[in-house]
Short mmCIF file of C-alpha atoms and ligand atoms in Angstrom, two decimals:
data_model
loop_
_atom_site.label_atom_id
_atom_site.label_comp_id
_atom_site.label_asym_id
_atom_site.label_seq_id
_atom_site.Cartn_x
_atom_site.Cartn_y
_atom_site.Cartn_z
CA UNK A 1 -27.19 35.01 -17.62
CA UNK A 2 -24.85 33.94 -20.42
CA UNK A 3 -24.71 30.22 -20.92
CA UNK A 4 -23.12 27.48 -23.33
CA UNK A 5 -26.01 26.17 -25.17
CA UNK A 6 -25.96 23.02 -27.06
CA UNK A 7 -26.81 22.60 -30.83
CA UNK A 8 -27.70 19.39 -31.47
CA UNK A 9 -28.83 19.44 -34.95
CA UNK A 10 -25.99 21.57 -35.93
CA UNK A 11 -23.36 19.65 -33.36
CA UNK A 12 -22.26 22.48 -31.84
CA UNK A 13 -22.58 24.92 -28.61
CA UNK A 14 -23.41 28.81 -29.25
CA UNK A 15 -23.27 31.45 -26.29
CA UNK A 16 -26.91 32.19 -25.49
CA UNK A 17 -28.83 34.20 -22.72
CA UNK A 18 -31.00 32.09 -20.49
CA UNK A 19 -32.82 32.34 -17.63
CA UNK A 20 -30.60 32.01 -14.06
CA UNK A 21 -31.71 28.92 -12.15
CA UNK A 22 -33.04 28.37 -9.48
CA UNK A 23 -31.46 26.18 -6.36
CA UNK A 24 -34.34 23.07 -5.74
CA UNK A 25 -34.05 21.25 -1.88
CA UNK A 26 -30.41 20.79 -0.94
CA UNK A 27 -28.72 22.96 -3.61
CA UNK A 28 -26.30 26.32 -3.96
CA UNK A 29 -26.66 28.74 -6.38
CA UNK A 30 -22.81 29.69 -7.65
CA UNK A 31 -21.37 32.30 -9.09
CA UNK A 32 -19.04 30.72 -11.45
CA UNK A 33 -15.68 32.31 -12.06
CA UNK A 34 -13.73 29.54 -13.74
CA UNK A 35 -14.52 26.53 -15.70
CA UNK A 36 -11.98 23.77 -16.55
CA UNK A 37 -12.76 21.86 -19.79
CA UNK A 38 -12.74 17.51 -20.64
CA UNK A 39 -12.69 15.52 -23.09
CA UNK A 40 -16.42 14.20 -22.85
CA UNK A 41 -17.35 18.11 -22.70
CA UNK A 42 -15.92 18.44 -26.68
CA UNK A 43 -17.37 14.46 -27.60
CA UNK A 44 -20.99 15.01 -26.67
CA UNK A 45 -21.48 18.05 -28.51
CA UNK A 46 -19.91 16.64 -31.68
CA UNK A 47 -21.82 13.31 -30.42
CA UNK A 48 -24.68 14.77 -28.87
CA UNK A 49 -26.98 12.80 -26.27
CA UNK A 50 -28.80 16.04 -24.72
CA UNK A 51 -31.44 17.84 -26.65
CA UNK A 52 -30.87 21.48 -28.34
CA UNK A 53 -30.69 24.34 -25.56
CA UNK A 54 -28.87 21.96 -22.94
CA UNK A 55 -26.10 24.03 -20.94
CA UNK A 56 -23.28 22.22 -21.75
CA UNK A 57 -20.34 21.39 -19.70
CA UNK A 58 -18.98 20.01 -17.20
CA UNK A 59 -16.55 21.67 -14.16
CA UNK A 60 -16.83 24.63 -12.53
CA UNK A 61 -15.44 26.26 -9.54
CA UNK A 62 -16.95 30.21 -8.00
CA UNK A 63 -18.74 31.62 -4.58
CA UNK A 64 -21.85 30.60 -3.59
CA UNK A 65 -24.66 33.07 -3.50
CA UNK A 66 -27.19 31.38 -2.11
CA UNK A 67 -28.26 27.87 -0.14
CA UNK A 68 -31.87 26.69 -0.95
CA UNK A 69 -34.49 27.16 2.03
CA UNK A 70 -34.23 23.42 3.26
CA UNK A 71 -30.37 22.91 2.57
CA UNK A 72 -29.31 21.35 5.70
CA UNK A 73 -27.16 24.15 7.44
CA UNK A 74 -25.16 24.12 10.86
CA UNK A 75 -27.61 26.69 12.31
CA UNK A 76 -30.34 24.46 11.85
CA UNK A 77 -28.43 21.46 13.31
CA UNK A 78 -27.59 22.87 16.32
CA UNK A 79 -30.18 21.28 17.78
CA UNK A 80 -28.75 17.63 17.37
CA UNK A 81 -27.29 15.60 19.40
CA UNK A 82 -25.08 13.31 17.63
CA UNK A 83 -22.23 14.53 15.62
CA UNK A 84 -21.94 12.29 12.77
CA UNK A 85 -25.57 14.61 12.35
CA UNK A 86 -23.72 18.08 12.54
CA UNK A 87 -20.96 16.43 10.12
CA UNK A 88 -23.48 16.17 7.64
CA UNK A 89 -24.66 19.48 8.05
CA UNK A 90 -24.09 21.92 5.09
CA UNK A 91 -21.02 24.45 6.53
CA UNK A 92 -21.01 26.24 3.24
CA UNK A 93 -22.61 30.04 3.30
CA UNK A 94 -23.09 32.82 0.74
CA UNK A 95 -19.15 34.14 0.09
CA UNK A 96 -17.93 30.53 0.35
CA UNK A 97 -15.52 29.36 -2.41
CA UNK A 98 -16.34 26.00 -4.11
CA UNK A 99 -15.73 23.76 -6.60
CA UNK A 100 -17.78 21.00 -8.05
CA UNK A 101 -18.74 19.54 -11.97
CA UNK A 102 -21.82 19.10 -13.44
CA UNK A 103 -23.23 16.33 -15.77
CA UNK A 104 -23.80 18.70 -18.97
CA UNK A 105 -25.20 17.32 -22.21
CA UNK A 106 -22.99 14.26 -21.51
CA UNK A 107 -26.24 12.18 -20.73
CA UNK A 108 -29.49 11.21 -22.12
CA UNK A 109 -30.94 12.86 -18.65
CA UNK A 110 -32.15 15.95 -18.64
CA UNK A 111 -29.40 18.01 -16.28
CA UNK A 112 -28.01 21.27 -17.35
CA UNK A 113 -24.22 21.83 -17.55
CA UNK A 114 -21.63 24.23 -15.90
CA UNK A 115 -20.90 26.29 -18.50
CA UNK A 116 -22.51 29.21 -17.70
CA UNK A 117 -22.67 32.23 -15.40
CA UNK A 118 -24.32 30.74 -12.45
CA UNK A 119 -24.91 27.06 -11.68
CA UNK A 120 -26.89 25.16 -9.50
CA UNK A 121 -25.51 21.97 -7.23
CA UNK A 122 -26.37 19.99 -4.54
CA UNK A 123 -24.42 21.59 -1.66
CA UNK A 124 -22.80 17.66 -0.57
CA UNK A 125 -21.22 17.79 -4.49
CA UNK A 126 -19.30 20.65 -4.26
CA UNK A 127 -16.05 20.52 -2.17
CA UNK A 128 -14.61 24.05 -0.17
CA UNK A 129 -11.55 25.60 -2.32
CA UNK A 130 -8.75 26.14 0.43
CA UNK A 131 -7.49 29.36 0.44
CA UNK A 132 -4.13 28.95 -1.74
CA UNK A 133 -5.74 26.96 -4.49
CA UNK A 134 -7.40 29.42 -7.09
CA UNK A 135 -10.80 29.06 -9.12
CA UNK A 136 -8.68 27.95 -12.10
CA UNK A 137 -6.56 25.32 -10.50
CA UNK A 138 -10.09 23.99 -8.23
CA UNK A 139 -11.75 23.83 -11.29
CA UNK A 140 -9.21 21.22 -12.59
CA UNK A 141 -9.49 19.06 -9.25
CA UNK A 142 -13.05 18.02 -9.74
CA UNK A 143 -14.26 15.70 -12.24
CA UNK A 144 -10.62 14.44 -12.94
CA UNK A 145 -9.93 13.93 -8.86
CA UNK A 146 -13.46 11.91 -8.74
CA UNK A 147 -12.68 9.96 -11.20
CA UNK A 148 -9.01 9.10 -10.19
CA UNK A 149 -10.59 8.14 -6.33
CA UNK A 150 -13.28 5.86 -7.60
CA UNK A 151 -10.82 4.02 -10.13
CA UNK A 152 -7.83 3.83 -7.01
CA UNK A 153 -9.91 3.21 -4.40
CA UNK A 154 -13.39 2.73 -5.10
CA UNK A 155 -13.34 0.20 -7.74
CA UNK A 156 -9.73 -1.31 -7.72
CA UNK A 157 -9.78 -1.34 -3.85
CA UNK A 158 -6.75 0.40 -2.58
CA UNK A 159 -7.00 1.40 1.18
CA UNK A 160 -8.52 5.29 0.80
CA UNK A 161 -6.76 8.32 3.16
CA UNK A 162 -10.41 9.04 4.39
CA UNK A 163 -11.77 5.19 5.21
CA UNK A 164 -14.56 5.53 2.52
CA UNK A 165 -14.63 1.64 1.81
CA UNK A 166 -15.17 1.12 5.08
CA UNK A 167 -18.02 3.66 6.71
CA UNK A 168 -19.58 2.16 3.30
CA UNK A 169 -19.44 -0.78 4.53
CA UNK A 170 -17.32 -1.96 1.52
CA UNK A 171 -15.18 -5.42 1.79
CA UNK A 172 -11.74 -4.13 0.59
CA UNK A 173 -10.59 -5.65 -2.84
CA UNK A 174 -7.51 -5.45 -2.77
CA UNK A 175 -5.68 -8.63 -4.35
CA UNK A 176 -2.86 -8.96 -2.28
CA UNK A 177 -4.79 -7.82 1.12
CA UNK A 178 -4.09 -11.01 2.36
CA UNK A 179 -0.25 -10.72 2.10
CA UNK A 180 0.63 -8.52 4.69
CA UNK A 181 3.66 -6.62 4.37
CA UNK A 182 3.89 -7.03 0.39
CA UNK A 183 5.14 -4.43 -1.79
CA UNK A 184 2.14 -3.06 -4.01
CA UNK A 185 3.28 -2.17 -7.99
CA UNK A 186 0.71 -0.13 -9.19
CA UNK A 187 0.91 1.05 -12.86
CA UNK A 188 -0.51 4.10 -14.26
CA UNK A 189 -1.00 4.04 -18.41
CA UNK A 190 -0.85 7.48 -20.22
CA UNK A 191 0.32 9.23 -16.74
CA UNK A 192 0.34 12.54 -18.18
CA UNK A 193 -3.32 12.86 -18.32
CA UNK A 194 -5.64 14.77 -15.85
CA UNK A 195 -7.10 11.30 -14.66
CA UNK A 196 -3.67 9.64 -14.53
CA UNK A 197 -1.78 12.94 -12.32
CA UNK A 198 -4.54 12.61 -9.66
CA UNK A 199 -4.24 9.21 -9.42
CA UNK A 200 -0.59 8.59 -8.90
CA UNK A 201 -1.67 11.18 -6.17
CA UNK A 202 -3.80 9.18 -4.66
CA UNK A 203 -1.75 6.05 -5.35
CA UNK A 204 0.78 7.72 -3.05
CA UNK A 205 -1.64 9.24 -0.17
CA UNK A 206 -3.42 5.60 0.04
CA UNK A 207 0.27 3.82 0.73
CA UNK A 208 0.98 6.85 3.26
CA UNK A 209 -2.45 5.78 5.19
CA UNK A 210 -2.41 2.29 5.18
CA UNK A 211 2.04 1.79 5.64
CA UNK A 212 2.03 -0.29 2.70
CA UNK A 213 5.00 0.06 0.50
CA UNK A 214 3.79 1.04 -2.89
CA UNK A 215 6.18 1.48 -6.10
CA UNK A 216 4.45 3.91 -9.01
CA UNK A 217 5.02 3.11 -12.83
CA UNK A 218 3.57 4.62 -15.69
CA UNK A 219 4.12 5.37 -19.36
CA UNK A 220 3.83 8.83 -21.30
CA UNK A 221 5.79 10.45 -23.47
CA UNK A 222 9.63 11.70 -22.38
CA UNK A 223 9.35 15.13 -22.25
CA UNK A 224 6.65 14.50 -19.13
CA UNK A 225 9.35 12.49 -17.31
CA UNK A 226 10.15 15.55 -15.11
CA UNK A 227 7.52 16.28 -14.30
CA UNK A 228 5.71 13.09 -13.46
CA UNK A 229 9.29 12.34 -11.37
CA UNK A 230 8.78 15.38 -9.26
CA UNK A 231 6.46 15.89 -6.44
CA UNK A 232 3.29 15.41 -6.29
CA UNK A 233 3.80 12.30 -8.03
CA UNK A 234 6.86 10.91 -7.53
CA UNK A 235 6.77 8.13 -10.31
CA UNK A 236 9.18 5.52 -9.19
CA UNK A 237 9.71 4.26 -13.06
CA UNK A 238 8.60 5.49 -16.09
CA UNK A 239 8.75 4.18 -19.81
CA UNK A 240 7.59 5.76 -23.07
CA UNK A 241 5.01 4.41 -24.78
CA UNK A 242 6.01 5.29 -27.98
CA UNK A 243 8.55 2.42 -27.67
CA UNK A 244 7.27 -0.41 -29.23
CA UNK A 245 8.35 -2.80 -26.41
CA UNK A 246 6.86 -0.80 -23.26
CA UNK A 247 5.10 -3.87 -22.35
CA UNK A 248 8.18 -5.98 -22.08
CA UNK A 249 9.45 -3.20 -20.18
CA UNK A 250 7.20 -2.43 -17.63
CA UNK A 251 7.32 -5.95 -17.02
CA UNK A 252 10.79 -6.35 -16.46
CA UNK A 253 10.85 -3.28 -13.85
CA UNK A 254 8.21 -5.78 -11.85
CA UNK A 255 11.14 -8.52 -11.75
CA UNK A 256 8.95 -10.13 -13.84
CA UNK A 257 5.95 -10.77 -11.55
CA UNK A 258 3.74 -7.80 -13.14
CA UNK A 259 1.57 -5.25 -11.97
CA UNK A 260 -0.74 -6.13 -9.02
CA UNK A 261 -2.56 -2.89 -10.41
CA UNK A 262 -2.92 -0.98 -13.57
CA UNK A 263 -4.98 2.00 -14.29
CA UNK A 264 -5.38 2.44 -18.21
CA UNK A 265 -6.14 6.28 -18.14
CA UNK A 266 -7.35 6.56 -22.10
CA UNK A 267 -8.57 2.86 -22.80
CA UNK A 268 -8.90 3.34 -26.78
CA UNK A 269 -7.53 1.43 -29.21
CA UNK A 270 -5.54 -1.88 -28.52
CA UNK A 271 -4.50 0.37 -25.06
CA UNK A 272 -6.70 -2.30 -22.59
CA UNK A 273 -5.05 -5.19 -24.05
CA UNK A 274 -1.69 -4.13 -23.90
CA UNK A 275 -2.00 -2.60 -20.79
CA UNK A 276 -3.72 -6.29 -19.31
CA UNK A 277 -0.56 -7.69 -20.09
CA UNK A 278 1.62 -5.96 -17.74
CA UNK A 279 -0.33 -7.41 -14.84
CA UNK A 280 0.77 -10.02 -12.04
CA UNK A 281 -1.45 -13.23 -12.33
CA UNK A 282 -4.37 -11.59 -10.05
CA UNK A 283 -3.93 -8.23 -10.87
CA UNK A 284 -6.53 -5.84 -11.25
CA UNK A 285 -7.50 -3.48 -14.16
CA UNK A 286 -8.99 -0.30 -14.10
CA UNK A 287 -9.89 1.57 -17.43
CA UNK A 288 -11.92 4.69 -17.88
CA UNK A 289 -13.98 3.83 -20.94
CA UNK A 290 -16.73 1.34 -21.64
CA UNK A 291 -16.22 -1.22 -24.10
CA UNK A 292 -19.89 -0.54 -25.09
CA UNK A 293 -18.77 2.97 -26.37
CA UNK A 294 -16.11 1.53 -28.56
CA UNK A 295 -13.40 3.44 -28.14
CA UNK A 296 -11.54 -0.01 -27.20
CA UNK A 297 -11.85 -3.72 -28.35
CA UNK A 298 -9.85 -6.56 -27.06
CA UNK A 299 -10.66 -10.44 -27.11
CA UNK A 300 -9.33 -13.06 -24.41
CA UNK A 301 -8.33 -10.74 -22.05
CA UNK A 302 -6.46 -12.26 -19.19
CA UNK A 303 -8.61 -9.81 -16.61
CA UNK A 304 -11.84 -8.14 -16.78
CA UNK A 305 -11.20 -4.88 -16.96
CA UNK A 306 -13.38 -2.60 -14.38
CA UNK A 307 -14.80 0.19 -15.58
CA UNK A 308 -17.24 2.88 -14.03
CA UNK A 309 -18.19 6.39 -14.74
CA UNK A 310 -17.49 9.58 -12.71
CA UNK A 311 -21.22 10.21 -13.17
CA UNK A 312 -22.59 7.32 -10.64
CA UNK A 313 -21.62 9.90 -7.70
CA UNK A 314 -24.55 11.70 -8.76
CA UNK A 315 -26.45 9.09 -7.12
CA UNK A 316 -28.92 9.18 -9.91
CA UNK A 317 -30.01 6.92 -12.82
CA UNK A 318 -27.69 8.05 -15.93
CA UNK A 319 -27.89 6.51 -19.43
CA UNK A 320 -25.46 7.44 -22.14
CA UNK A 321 -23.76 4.94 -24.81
CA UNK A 322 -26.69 2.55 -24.66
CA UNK A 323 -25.77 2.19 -21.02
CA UNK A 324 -28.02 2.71 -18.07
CA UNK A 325 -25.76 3.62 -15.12
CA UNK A 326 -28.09 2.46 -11.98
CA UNK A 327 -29.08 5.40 -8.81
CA UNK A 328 -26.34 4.32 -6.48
CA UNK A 329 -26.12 5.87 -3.01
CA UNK A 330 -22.73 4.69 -2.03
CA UNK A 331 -21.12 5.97 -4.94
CA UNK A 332 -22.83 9.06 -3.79
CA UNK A 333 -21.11 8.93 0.31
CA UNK A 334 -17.66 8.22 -2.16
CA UNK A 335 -18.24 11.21 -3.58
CA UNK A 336 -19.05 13.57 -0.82
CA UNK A 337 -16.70 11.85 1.94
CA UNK A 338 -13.92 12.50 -1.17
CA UNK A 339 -15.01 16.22 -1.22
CA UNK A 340 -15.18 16.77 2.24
CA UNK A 341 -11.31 15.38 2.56
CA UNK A 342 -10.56 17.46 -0.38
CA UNK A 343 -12.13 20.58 1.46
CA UNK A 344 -9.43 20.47 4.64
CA UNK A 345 -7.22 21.75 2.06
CA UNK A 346 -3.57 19.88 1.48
CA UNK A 347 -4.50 16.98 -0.36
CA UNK A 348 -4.16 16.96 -3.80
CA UNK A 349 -1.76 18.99 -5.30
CA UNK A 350 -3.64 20.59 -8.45
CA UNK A 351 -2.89 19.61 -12.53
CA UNK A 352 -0.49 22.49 -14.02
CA UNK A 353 -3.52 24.12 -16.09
CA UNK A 354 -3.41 26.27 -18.91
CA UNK A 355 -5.27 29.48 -18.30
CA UNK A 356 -7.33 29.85 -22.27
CA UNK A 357 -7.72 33.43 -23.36
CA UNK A 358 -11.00 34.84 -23.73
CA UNK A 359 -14.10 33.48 -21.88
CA UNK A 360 -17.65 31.41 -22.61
CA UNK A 361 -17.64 32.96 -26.05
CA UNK A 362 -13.99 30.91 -26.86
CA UNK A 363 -14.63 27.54 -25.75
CA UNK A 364 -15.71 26.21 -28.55
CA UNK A 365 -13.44 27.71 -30.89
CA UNK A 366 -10.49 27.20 -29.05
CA UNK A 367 -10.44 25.08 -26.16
CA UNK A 368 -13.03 22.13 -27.79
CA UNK A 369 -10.73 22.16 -30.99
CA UNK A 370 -8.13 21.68 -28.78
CA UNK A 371 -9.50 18.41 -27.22
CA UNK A 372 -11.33 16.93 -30.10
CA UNK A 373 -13.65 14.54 -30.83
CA UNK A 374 -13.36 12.40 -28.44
CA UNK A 375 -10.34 10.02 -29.31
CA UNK A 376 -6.74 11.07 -28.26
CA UNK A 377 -5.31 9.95 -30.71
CA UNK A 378 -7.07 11.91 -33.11
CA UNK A 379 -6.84 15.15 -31.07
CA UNK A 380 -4.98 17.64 -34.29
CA UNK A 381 -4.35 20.65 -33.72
CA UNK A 382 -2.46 22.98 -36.56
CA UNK A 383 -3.36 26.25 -35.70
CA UNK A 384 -0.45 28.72 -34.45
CA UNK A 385 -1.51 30.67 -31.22
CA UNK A 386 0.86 30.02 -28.41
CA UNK A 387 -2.69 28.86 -26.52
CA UNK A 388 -3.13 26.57 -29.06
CA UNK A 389 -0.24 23.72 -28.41
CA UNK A 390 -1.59 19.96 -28.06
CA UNK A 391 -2.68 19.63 -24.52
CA UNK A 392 -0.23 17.08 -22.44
CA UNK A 393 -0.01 17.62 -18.62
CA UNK A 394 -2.36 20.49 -18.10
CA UNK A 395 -5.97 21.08 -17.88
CA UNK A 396 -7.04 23.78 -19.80
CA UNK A 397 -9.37 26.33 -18.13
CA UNK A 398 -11.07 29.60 -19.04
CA UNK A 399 -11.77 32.37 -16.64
CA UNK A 400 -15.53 33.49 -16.48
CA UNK A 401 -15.08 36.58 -14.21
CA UNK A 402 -11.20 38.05 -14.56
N1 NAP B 501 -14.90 7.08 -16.76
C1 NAP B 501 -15.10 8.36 -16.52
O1 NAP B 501 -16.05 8.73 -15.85
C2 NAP B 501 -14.12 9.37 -17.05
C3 NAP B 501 -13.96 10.59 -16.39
C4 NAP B 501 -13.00 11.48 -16.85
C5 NAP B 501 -12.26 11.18 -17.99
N2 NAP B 501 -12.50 10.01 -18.63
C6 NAP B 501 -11.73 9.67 -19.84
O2 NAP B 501 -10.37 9.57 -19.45
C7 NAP B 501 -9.56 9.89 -20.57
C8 NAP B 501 -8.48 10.86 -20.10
O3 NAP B 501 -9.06 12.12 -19.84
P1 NAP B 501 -8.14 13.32 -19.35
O4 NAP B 501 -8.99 14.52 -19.22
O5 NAP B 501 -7.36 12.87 -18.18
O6 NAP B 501 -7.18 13.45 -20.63
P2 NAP B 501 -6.16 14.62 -20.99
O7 NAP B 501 -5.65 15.26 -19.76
O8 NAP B 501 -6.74 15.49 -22.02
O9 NAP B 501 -4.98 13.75 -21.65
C9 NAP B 501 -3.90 14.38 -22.24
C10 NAP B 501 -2.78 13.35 -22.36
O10 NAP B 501 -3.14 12.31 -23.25
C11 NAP B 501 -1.95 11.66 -23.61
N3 NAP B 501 -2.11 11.01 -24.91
C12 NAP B 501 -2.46 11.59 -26.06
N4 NAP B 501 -2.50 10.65 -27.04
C13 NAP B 501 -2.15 9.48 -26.48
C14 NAP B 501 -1.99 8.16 -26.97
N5 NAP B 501 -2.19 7.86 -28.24
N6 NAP B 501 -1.62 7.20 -26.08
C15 NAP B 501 -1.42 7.48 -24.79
N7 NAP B 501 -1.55 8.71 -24.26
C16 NAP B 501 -1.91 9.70 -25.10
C17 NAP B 501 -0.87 12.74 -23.67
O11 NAP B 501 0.24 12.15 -23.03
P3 NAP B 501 1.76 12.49 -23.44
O12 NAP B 501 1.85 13.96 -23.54
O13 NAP B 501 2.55 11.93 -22.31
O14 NAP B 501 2.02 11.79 -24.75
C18 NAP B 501 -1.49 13.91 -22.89
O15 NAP B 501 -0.70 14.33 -21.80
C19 NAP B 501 -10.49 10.45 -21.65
O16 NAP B 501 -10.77 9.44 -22.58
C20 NAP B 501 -11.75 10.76 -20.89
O17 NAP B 501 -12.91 10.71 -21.68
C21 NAP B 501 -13.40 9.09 -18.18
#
């Protein structure tokens, strides 16, 4: 099969043929018809972690061919009794469409990437594409969906649609729990991006399980107001954050008490710090990159920021950045019970995406230029192709099998 293979002496990713692979206990082959592209896909080839000939790469959405011998299917649970048992039963079947992401060259670990013709997953990390959402848009939903859920709900501790924190056995943490009835402001920085669409999303399905009265604000640039005002997201206020006094101003739409919740959705820069000061006394932070990595500093911060990465649902040890991300099984039932609501189709509205001409043999050229290095704010982009406009609201995706 045809694969995205990285270079890491030359810091790059060719198009190379390679061996398919083979499912192991518990995992799907896939025939992979679209793949949807992030940021860390571009910054860990130019930054590489993985040794040369690593598939690169990161979401992916096709049909599965094939389940391993022992996957855990219905047929063979027939047998049990209890139904939480069949629940956890694999329903998926060669023909099935799914969706899933893979951890690429983005780790020190030795895992191969999505980025290729056919992929292998474990069948409880892939999540069943309803029939109106295509390979393009599922692709999208993945990696960016995960990581919005674990930042709303798993780690900042908003009440989840599907009662994750609390099969897991979770305590809720959410600040103002204890003051029932009270209005939650929850403020999404740099709303435009992949992360920050899913998670006013989720924001908004959270308040419609739990009753609570939620009001959404975020920050991006103008000419996403529309959009981000529109279904699915509804923002309630928005400010640019070009304006030098956004701060001041996101404040002041709080009547001056702040955020009880803010979600900074690129954390580089002085972008922690600032956003740290829109929050309420015991607000919470969320941010998306380590401080470790670098992309951010900030000293005396009011709150400690909480950060996690999308990877710990693989409920394996990942190290990356000097970091050593621990095995953790709950992250890994977050993960799967967020798929398996994802899978009953209606509950995330997917990112507009941008469908990338050409296929494997273009992502480099085209869509990794596009995204950069790794920091948005150096993301430059000067060639001319229509394809080719800075990426803002849209995920951009490339089409394996047309
Ligand atoms: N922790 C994890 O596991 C994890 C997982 C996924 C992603 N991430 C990280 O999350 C970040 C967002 O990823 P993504 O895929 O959602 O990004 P993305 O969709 O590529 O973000 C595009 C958006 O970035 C905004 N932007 C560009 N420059 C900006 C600036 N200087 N200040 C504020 N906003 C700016 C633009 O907003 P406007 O058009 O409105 O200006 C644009 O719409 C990345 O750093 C990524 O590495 C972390």
């Amino acid at each position: 099969m045809k694969a995205l293979i990285l270079d890491a002496s030359l810091k790059t990713a060719t198009v190379k043929d390679i061996p398919l692979p083979l499912p192991a206990p518990g995992e799907l082959l896939i025939h992979v018809h679209s793949i949807a592209l992030n940021p860390i896909d571009s910054l860990y080839v130019a930054h590489p972690l993985g040794a040369t000939g690593r598939v690169v790469g990161s979401d992916f959405a096709g049909t599965v061919v094939s389940l391993s011998p022992s996957t855990p299917s219905l047929s063979s649970s027939k047998s049990e009794s209890k139904d939480e048992k069949k629940e956890e039963a694999c329903k998926l079947k060669p023909g099935s469409r799914v969706a899933g992401f893979l951890q690429g060259a983005c780790s020190v670990n030795e895992r191969p990437g999505a980025f290729a013709e056919y992929v292998v997953c474990a069948w409880d990390l892939v999540w069943e594409i309803p029939g109106n959402v295509t390979f393009g848009e599922a692709a999208s939903i993945s990696l960016c969906g995960l990581t919005a859920a674990q930042a709303v709900y798993y780690r900042l501790g908003l009440a989840a649609p599907f009662g994750s924190i609390e099969s897991l056995g979770l305590r809720s943490r959410d600040a103002q729990a204890d003051e029932e009835g009270k209005e939650i402001d929850f403020f999404i920085y740099s709303a435009s991006t992949s992360v920050g669409m899913y998670a006013a999303q989720l924001v908004r399905r959270g308040a419609e399980a739990s009753g609570r009265r939620t009001k959404l604000f975020g920050t991006a640039s103008g000419k996403r107001f529309q959009l981000l005002r529109d279904e699915p997201c509804k923002y309630d206020h928005l400010v640019d954050y070009h304006n030098a006094d956004w701060v001041q101003h996101i404040r002041d739409l709080s009547d001056g008490h702040g955020m009880h919740y803010a979600l900074d959705c690129i954390s580089e820069g002085d972008s922690v710090r600032l956003v740290a000061e829109t929050l309420s006394k015991d607000g919470r932070l969320g941010i998306v990159r380590s401080r470790e990595g670098g992309a951010w500093e900030a000293d005396d911060l009011r709150v400690e920021p909480i950060y996690g990465a999308v990877w710990e649902c693989l409920g394996a040890e990942v190290q990356y950045q000097g970091l050593t991300v621990p095995a953790s099984p709950e992250a890994r039932k977050f993960a799967t019970e967020f798929y398996r609501w994802l899978s009953e189709g209606g509950k995330l509205e997917p990112n507009p995406v941008r469908k990338m001409p050409g296929g494997l043999e273009r992502v480099v050229e085209d869509g990794f230029a596009l995204l950069g290095t790794g920091s948005m704010q150096d993301r430059e982009q000067r060639r001319g192709e229509p394809w080719m406009k800075p990426v803002g609201a849209e995920k951009l995706v490339y089409n394996l099998i047309e």
